[in-house]
Short mmCIF file of C-alpha atoms in Angstrom, two decimals:
data_model
loop_
_atom_site.label_atom_id
_atom_site.label_comp_id
_atom_site.label_asym_id
_atom_site.label_seq_id
_atom_site.Cartn_x
_atom_site.Cartn_y
_atom_site.Cartn_z
CA MET F 1395 -9.63 4.28 -18.99
CA ARG F 1396 -8.36 1.87 -16.32
CA LYS F 1397 -9.05 2.66 -12.69
CA ILE F 1398 -5.78 3.53 -10.92
CA ILE F 1399 -5.34 3.49 -7.13
CA THR F 1400 -1.91 4.43 -5.78
CA VAL F 1401 -1.23 3.47 -2.18
CA GLU F 1402 2.04 5.10 -1.06
CA GLU F 1403 1.22 8.78 -1.44
CA HIS F 1404 2.05 11.33 1.21
CA TYR F 1405 1.04 14.43 3.11
CA GLU F 1406 2.41 16.47 6.01
CA ILE F 1407 1.15 18.89 8.60
CA PRO F 1408 3.37 21.18 10.68
CA ALA F 1409 4.84 19.25 13.62
CA PRO F 1410 7.39 19.96 16.37
CA ALA F 1411 10.98 19.08 15.57
CA THR F 1412 12.44 15.85 16.93
CA LYS F 1413 15.53 15.80 19.11
CA GLY F 1414 17.05 12.82 17.31
CA ASN F 1415 20.24 12.77 15.23
CA PHE F 1416 18.48 13.04 11.88
CA LYS F 1417 20.44 15.95 10.41
CA THR F 1418 21.67 15.03 6.95
CA GLN F 1419 23.30 16.77 4.00
CA ALA F 1420 20.99 15.02 1.52
CA ASN F 1421 17.33 15.87 1.02
CA ALA F 1422 14.96 13.21 -0.30
CA LYS F 1423 12.69 16.02 -1.51
CA GLY F 1424 15.19 16.68 -4.28
CA GLU F 1425 16.39 19.93 -5.75
CA ASN F 1426 13.14 21.84 -5.25
CA PRO F 1427 12.00 20.88 -1.74
CA SER F 1428 9.60 23.81 -1.36
CA ALA F 1429 7.55 22.61 -4.35
CA VAL F 1430 7.38 19.11 -2.86
CA THR F 1431 6.33 20.54 0.49
CA GLN F 1432 3.49 22.44 -1.20
CA LEU F 1433 2.21 19.24 -2.79
CA LEU F 1434 2.48 17.48 0.57
CA THR F 1435 0.24 20.01 2.27
CA ASP F 1436 -2.17 21.21 -0.45
CA PHE F 1437 -4.87 18.65 -1.18
CA ASP F 1438 -6.37 20.73 -3.99
CA GLN F 1439 -3.05 20.52 -5.80
CA LYS F 1440 -3.07 16.76 -5.26
CA LEU F 1441 -6.46 16.54 -6.95
CA LYS F 1442 -5.32 18.61 -9.92
CA TYR F 1443 -2.32 16.33 -10.37
CA MET F 1444 -4.48 13.21 -10.11
CA ASP F 1445 -6.99 14.56 -12.65
CA LYS F 1446 -4.22 15.47 -15.07
CA TYR F 1447 -2.52 12.08 -14.97
CA GLY F 1448 -5.46 9.69 -14.68
CA ILE F 1449 -5.14 8.66 -11.03
CA THR F 1450 -8.49 7.63 -9.61
CA MET F 1451 -7.57 7.51 -5.91
CA GLN F 1452 -4.59 8.06 -3.64
CA VAL F 1453 -4.13 6.29 -0.31
CA ILE F 1454 -2.47 9.05 1.71
CA SER F 1455 -0.03 8.70 4.61
CA ASN F 1456 2.45 10.73 6.65
CA ALA F 1457 5.86 9.08 6.26
CA GLY F 1458 8.23 12.01 6.66
CA HIS F 1459 7.89 14.84 9.18
CA SER F 1460 5.68 12.66 11.36
CA PRO F 1461 4.57 12.97 15.00
CA GLN F 1462 5.37 9.25 15.27
CA LEU F 1463 9.00 10.38 15.63
CA LEU F 1464 8.57 12.81 18.54
CA ASP F 1465 10.76 11.97 21.52
CA ASP F 1466 8.13 13.05 24.05
CA VAL F 1467 5.52 10.28 24.10
CA LYS F 1468 2.69 12.57 25.23
CA GLU F 1469 3.50 14.96 22.39
CA SER F 1470 3.60 12.03 19.98
CA ILE F 1471 0.18 10.77 21.07
CA ALA F 1472 -1.36 14.24 20.76
CA GLY F 1473 0.40 14.88 17.45
CA CYS F 1474 -0.76 11.60 15.95
CA ARG F 1475 -4.35 12.32 16.94
CA LYS F 1476 -4.13 15.77 15.37
CA SER F 1477 -2.56 14.39 12.19
CA ASN F 1478 -5.14 11.62 11.86
CA ASP F 1479 -8.04 13.99 12.51
CA PHE F 1480 -6.72 16.30 9.78
CA LEU F 1481 -6.32 13.43 7.31
CA ALA F 1482 -9.80 12.11 8.03
CA GLU F 1483 -11.25 15.56 7.30
CA GLN F 1484 -9.53 15.60 3.91
CA VAL F 1485 -10.73 12.10 3.08
CA LYS F 1486 -14.32 12.97 3.98
CA LYS F 1487 -14.23 15.92 1.58
CA HIS F 1488 -13.35 13.62 -1.33
CA PRO F 1489 -14.08 10.01 -0.29
CA ASP F 1490 -14.00 8.81 -3.89
CA ARG F 1491 -10.50 10.28 -4.42
CA PHE F 1492 -8.65 9.83 -1.13
CA ALA F 1493 -8.27 7.17 1.53
CA GLY F 1494 -5.98 7.50 4.53
CA LEU F 1495 -3.48 5.58 6.64
CA ALA F 1496 -3.11 6.59 10.27
CA VAL F 1497 0.15 7.59 11.92
CA LEU F 1498 0.71 5.89 15.29
CA PRO F 1499 2.58 6.94 18.47
CA VAL F 1500 4.71 3.80 18.47
CA GLY F 1501 6.73 5.01 21.46
CA ASP F 1502 3.74 3.81 23.50
CA PRO F 1503 2.54 0.59 21.80
CA ASP F 1504 -0.68 0.39 23.83
CA ALA F 1505 -1.54 3.98 22.92
CA ALA F 1506 -0.63 3.20 19.31
CA ALA F 1507 -3.08 0.29 19.29
CA GLU F 1508 -5.78 2.53 20.73
CA GLU F 1509 -5.08 5.22 18.14
CA LEU F 1510 -5.27 2.64 15.38
CA LYS F 1511 -8.65 1.49 16.70
CA ARG F 1512 -9.92 5.08 16.90
CA SER F 1513 -8.61 5.90 13.44
CA ILE F 1514 -10.45 2.98 11.87
CA ASN F 1515 -13.68 2.88 13.86
CA GLU F 1516 -14.25 6.60 14.43
CA LEU F 1517 -12.33 8.36 11.65
CA GLY F 1518 -12.87 5.88 8.82
CA LEU F 1519 -9.22 5.51 7.86
CA SER F 1520 -8.03 2.38 6.06
CA GLY F 1521 -4.99 1.18 7.99
CA ALA F 1522 -1.77 2.68 9.33
CA LEU F 1523 1.79 3.41 8.26
CA ILE F 1524 4.85 2.99 10.47
CA ALA F 1525 8.00 4.69 9.20
CA GLY F 1526 11.36 3.19 10.01
CA VAL F 1527 12.71 1.81 13.26
CA PRO F 1528 10.97 3.62 16.14
CA ASN F 1529 13.43 5.10 18.62
CA GLY F 1530 16.10 2.55 17.76
CA HIS F 1531 13.87 -0.49 18.32
CA PHE F 1532 12.82 -2.94 15.63
CA LEU F 1533 9.15 -3.85 15.59
CA ASP F 1534 9.75 -7.55 16.27
CA GLU F 1535 10.38 -6.71 19.94
CA PRO F 1536 7.49 -8.06 22.09
CA GLN F 1537 6.32 -4.67 23.34
CA TYR F 1538 4.95 -3.88 19.86
CA LEU F 1539 2.62 -6.89 19.68
CA PRO F 1540 -0.49 -4.89 20.73
CA ILE F 1541 -0.24 -2.89 17.49
CA PHE F 1542 -0.19 -6.01 15.32
CA ALA F 1543 -2.93 -7.68 17.36
CA GLU F 1544 -5.19 -4.67 16.89
CA ALA F 1545 -4.51 -4.51 13.15
CA GLU F 1546 -5.51 -8.15 12.75
CA GLU F 1547 -8.61 -7.64 14.88
CA LEU F 1548 -9.65 -4.64 12.78
CA ASN F 1549 -8.75 -6.42 9.51
CA VAL F 1550 -6.62 -3.53 8.28
CA PRO F 1551 -3.06 -3.58 6.91
CA LEU F 1552 0.03 -1.91 8.32
CA TYR F 1553 2.34 -0.28 5.80
CA LEU F 1554 6.00 -0.63 6.85
CA HIS F 1555 7.69 2.35 5.25
CA PRO F 1556 11.39 3.26 5.41
CA GLY F 1557 12.44 5.92 7.88
CA MET F 1558 15.52 7.99 8.56
CA ILE F 1559 18.33 5.68 9.66
CA SER F 1560 20.59 6.73 12.51
CA LYS F 1561 23.69 8.87 12.07
CA ALA F 1562 25.82 6.05 13.49
CA GLU F 1563 24.47 3.66 10.87
CA ARG F 1564 25.04 6.18 8.08
CA ASP F 1565 28.56 6.96 9.23
CA LEU F 1566 29.60 3.31 9.55
CA LEU F 1567 28.08 1.93 6.36
CA TYR F 1568 27.84 4.78 3.86
CA LYS F 1569 30.33 7.58 4.59
CA SER F 1570 33.66 7.29 2.77
CA PRO F 1571 36.78 9.43 2.23
CA SER F 1572 36.46 8.54 -1.45
CA TYR F 1573 33.34 10.63 -2.05
CA SER F 1574 31.37 13.48 -0.51
CA ASP F 1575 29.39 13.18 2.71
CA LYS F 1576 26.35 14.41 0.78
CA LEU F 1577 26.60 11.43 -1.58
CA GLY F 1578 27.16 9.10 1.36
CA ASP F 1579 24.03 10.42 3.05
CA MET F 1580 21.93 9.94 -0.07
CA ILE F 1581 23.20 6.37 -0.55
CA GLY F 1582 22.43 5.72 3.10
CA LEU F 1583 18.93 7.15 2.80
CA ALA F 1584 16.71 7.02 -0.28
CA GLY F 1585 19.38 5.53 -2.55
CA TRP F 1586 19.85 2.31 -0.60
CA GLY F 1587 20.24 2.38 3.18
CA TRP F 1588 16.78 2.98 4.51
CA HIS F 1589 15.39 0.37 2.11
CA ILE F 1590 17.78 -2.24 3.48
CA GLU F 1591 16.81 -1.34 7.04
CA SER F 1592 13.10 -1.61 6.15
CA GLY F 1593 13.65 -4.98 4.46
CA THR F 1594 15.56 -6.15 7.53
CA GLN F 1595 12.61 -5.10 9.67
CA MET F 1596 10.31 -7.34 7.63
CA ILE F 1597 12.73 -10.28 7.85
CA ARG F 1598 12.94 -9.91 11.63
CA LEU F 1599 9.17 -9.80 11.98
CA ILE F 1600 8.74 -13.03 10.05
CA ALA F 1601 11.57 -14.71 11.99
CA SER F 1602 9.92 -13.66 15.26
CA GLY F 1603 6.87 -15.81 14.53
CA LEU F 1604 4.59 -12.79 14.13
CA PHE F 1605 2.41 -14.50 11.53
CA ASP F 1606 2.05 -17.66 13.60
CA LYS F 1607 0.60 -15.43 16.33
CA TYR F 1608 -1.51 -13.38 13.90
CA PRO F 1609 -2.09 -15.47 10.77
CA ASN F 1610 -4.62 -13.02 9.30
CA LEU F 1611 -2.38 -9.96 9.70
CA HIS F 1612 -1.28 -8.23 6.50
CA LEU F 1613 1.74 -5.97 6.05
CA VAL F 1614 2.63 -3.81 3.06
CA SER F 1615 6.19 -3.20 1.86
CA GLY F 1616 7.07 -0.55 -0.69
CA HIS F 1617 9.78 -0.24 -3.34
CA TRP F 1618 9.06 -3.74 -4.65
CA GLY F 1619 9.50 -5.24 -1.18
CA GLU F 1620 12.68 -3.45 -0.08
CA ASN F 1621 14.94 -6.12 -1.64
CA VAL F 1622 13.37 -9.06 0.21
CA PRO F 1623 11.57 -10.81 -2.71
CA ASN F 1624 14.81 -11.43 -4.60
CA PHE F 1625 16.24 -13.24 -1.54
CA LEU F 1626 13.29 -15.46 -0.62
CA GLU F 1627 14.86 -18.71 -1.80
CA ARG F 1628 18.12 -17.97 0.00
CA LEU F 1629 16.26 -17.00 3.16
CA ASP F 1630 14.37 -20.30 3.00
CA GLU F 1631 17.56 -22.30 2.54
CA PHE F 1632 19.68 -20.73 5.24
CA THR F 1633 17.04 -20.10 7.88
CA GLY F 1634 15.99 -23.71 7.34
CA MET F 1635 19.46 -24.87 8.37
CA VAL F 1636 18.94 -23.59 11.92
CA HIS F 1637 15.41 -25.03 12.27
CA PRO F 1638 13.56 -21.88 13.36
CA PRO F 1639 10.53 -22.48 15.60
CA LEU F 1640 8.10 -21.46 12.86
CA ASP F 1641 5.12 -23.37 11.51
CA ARG F 1642 6.10 -22.78 7.88
CA LYS F 1643 9.10 -21.74 5.83
CA PHE F 1644 10.04 -18.08 5.52
CA SER F 1645 8.77 -17.52 1.98
CA ASP F 1646 5.33 -18.94 2.80
CA TYR F 1647 4.71 -16.20 5.32
CA TYR F 1648 6.03 -13.53 2.99
CA ARG F 1649 3.89 -14.59 0.04
CA ASP F 1650 0.73 -15.05 2.13
CA ASN F 1651 0.88 -12.11 4.54
CA VAL F 1652 2.85 -9.39 2.73
CA TYR F 1653 1.90 -7.15 -0.20
CA VAL F 1654 4.49 -5.22 -2.20
CA THR F 1655 4.09 -1.94 -4.05
CA ALA F 1656 6.00 -0.27 -6.87
CA SER F 1657 6.54 3.07 -5.06
CA GLY F 1658 7.23 4.81 -8.36
CA MET F 1659 10.02 2.40 -9.32
CA PHE F 1660 8.46 1.66 -12.68
CA THR F 1661 10.89 -0.80 -14.25
CA GLU F 1662 10.04 -4.03 -16.04
CA PRO F 1663 12.65 -6.30 -14.35
CA GLN F 1664 11.43 -5.39 -10.87
CA MET F 1665 7.79 -5.86 -11.80
CA THR F 1666 8.59 -9.23 -13.39
CA LEU F 1667 10.42 -10.37 -10.26
CA ALA F 1668 7.63 -9.19 -7.94
CA LEU F 1669 4.95 -10.95 -9.96
CA SER F 1670 7.05 -14.09 -10.20
CA GLU F 1671 7.70 -14.25 -6.45
CA MET F 1672 4.45 -12.82 -5.08
CA GLY F 1673 1.84 -13.62 -7.69
CA PRO F 1674 -0.63 -11.08 -9.12
CA ASP F 1675 -2.81 -10.96 -5.98
CA HIS F 1676 -0.12 -9.43 -3.75
CA VAL F 1677 1.20 -6.58 -5.90
CA LEU F 1678 -0.15 -3.01 -5.54
CA TRP F 1679 0.40 0.20 -7.48
CA ALA F 1680 2.05 3.29 -5.96
CA GLU F 1681 3.85 6.41 -7.12
CA ASP F 1682 5.41 7.73 -3.87
CA PHE F 1683 3.91 11.15 -4.63
CA PRO F 1684 5.03 13.90 -4.29
CA PHE F 1685 8.59 12.76 -3.52
CA LEU F 1686 8.44 11.11 -6.94
CA GLN F 1687 6.28 12.56 -9.71
CA ARG F 1688 6.08 10.05 -12.54
CA LYS F 1689 3.17 11.87 -14.21
CA GLU F 1690 1.96 10.04 -17.34
CA GLN F 1691 4.04 7.01 -16.42
CA VAL F 1692 1.75 6.19 -13.46
CA ALA F 1693 -0.91 4.95 -15.87
CA ASP F 1694 1.16 4.35 -19.01
CA PHE F 1695 3.75 2.01 -17.52
CA LEU F 1696 1.10 -0.38 -16.22
CA GLU F 1697 -1.00 -0.09 -19.38
CA ASN F 1698 1.99 -0.96 -21.56
CA ALA F 1699 3.35 -3.71 -19.33
CA LYS F 1700 3.67 -7.17 -20.87
CA ILE F 1701 1.09 -8.74 -18.56
CA ASP F 1702 -2.50 -9.83 -19.12
CA GLU F 1703 -5.50 -7.56 -18.61
CA GLU F 1704 -6.71 -9.42 -15.52
CA THR F 1705 -3.35 -8.89 -13.81
CA LYS F 1706 -3.35 -5.19 -14.76
CA ASP F 1707 -6.76 -4.75 -13.14
CA LYS F 1708 -5.63 -6.53 -9.99
CA ILE F 1709 -2.52 -4.40 -9.65
CA SER F 1710 -4.14 -1.11 -10.67
CA HIS F 1711 -7.07 -1.21 -8.26
CA GLN F 1712 -8.65 -4.56 -7.31
CA ASN F 1713 -5.98 -5.72 -4.86
CA SER F 1714 -5.94 -2.33 -3.13
CA GLU F 1715 -9.72 -2.19 -2.90
CA LYS F 1716 -9.76 -5.57 -1.19
CA LEU F 1717 -6.81 -5.01 1.13
CA PHE F 1718 -7.73 -1.50 2.29
CA ASN F 1719 -11.51 -2.12 2.31
CA LEU F 1720 -12.08 0.61 -0.25
CA LYS F 1721 -15.51 1.13 -1.77
#
């Protein structure tokens, strides 16, 4: 049986509510949100699911109800420490089954860098996840550089996950008198919108010269790269027309410094595109559990894919072991 490591799997702990305008009529937890919440919080249930469906290890992160999002910076710092301490305790109970990604108080980039350092050196976590656009600011802004510098210094990846987009963005781009607001919210969130925002974040980071500053930094992008891989050639062509002050062309940075994951989107055309654009060394496996529960398909889709055995092993576990320093 092939070793399977999935790297975009989630947990939550109770956290104070944010003051932001995140109220929405659509729920990414689906039609039975209480069952999803139970799987987010109960690690024994995670293990039972993994055992049943042949998943060797999950790399766990908090991408939803996260203290990263708290408006009060002091509360965010304390909440992130609490969340990371909790996750580290769970990982230590089952180090052969779980690894963890820290949540960072990005409202204070220096504190976020310190929390990343603590999470790796003291807690034994394997990187960090940043969800969405923090407090309306994209991560290419200079104040966030300490986070990226620390990640490169520690040799750990940062997972750039989608987050809740603003109400103004949802209203402008996705609400329509031709269909329900609930449908508009879902298109603006998990159906399309937050993936486009996350892909835009990655494009901005590359355009900012981030990887010229930190050439050994690695970022991870879910959902087959949030639509960026299928636009690499066009990005090269049109950014090249304005002669950006970068050492290399756009696609070079993306292919060398970014890893993409499946995030439970198990379809052959998307896998074929990702492998064609990224190569087999920069593709990882992920289910997006428990928001998605693909069950047997987690192992079966990869096992039945029309790719060679060496590539299957790289995607299923070898690339993740190397990137996240897993034993």
